[in-house]
């Protein structure tokens, strides 16, 4: 399987996944999309390390970013910045420092499960036309719903990371149908939301943690997929399943550093 965090992490995860599932390697970025209109996803942020863009995330509060756990696991908050307010990785926007990373206490138990995390910023973001928070949804997405994914993931497997934010509309595939693609004993659980639009359209490396939006609410975060847009559904963290965890963690957490919360 591919997690969308980095090429190195992807290679390791893909080997493990292939041996467990007897499936092709997996990885994630937007393939077959288009350049997003400026300001059309003001909640989208870029999670950046020493070498630039690493993952995506959604600004769900002036102080909080929602992302995938594998994007922040093992990372030092002091070495990561959040870029908000721009579609162009090379121009504009404002950088914010991270105070704390929190990942789900059962992340990757079992493999690829509970891949959800929160980043608390050191200061509130300044909201404007290009920087806005977005609600995270408690409702289940209806069958056949069309959701929007945005991100700076690679444009093809092994291809370049785009400077400009990409956007694509994808169709929600319910849990039972998604499992049919992968067969029994797979890594698609009830905490995942699957999407599929067709071969050549989907997520890729660098899209990890990026939000999928339905009716102006975040319904999922990119987790993993088979590299890239090869004709199988991508699996994302289902926000409705983790809604209470997100809400209670944000409300109760105030300590500095890295911790795990149920």
Short mmCIF file of C-alpha atoms in Angstrom, two decimals, residues 9 15 26 42 44 49 60 77 84 95 101 116 120 132 142 151 157 167 175 189 194 203 211 220 248-249:
data_model
loop_
_atom_site.label_atom_id
_atom_site.label_comp_id
_atom_site.label_asym_id
_atom_site.label_seq_id
_atom_site.Cartn_x
_atom_site.Cartn_y
_atom_site.Cartn_z
CA UNK A 9 8.10 5.86 3.75
CA UNK A 15 6.64 -3.81 0.64
CA UNK A 26 0.33 1.50 -3.05
CA UNK A 42 -9.03 28.13 1.62
CA UNK A 44 -6.19 23.46 2.50
CA UNK A 49 9.48 19.75 6.54
CA UNK A 60 -10.64 22.99 11.02
CA UNK A 77 6.86 19.77 15.81
CA UNK A 84 -1.70 28.41 4.57
CA UNK A 95 3.77 29.99 7.59
CA UNK A 101 1.23 16.64 17.26
CA UNK A 116 -5.84 10.28 11.76
CA UNK A 120 -1.99 22.25 17.22
CA UNK A 132 -10.71 29.87 6.15
CA UNK A 142 -24.47 8.88 0.81
CA UNK A 151 -3.70 18.42 -2.80
CA UNK A 157 3.57 7.58 -10.07
CA UNK A 167 -8.31 19.44 -7.61
CA UNK A 175 -17.56 -0.08 2.22
CA UNK A 189 -12.04 -1.18 7.45
CA UNK A 194 -13.18 4.80 -0.52
CA UNK A 203 -4.63 10.37 -5.34
CA UNK A 211 -9.07 16.75 2.67
CA UNK A 220 -12.27 12.26 4.66
CA UNK A 248 -12.86 15.65 22.32
CA UNK A 249 -9.14 15.73 21.56
#
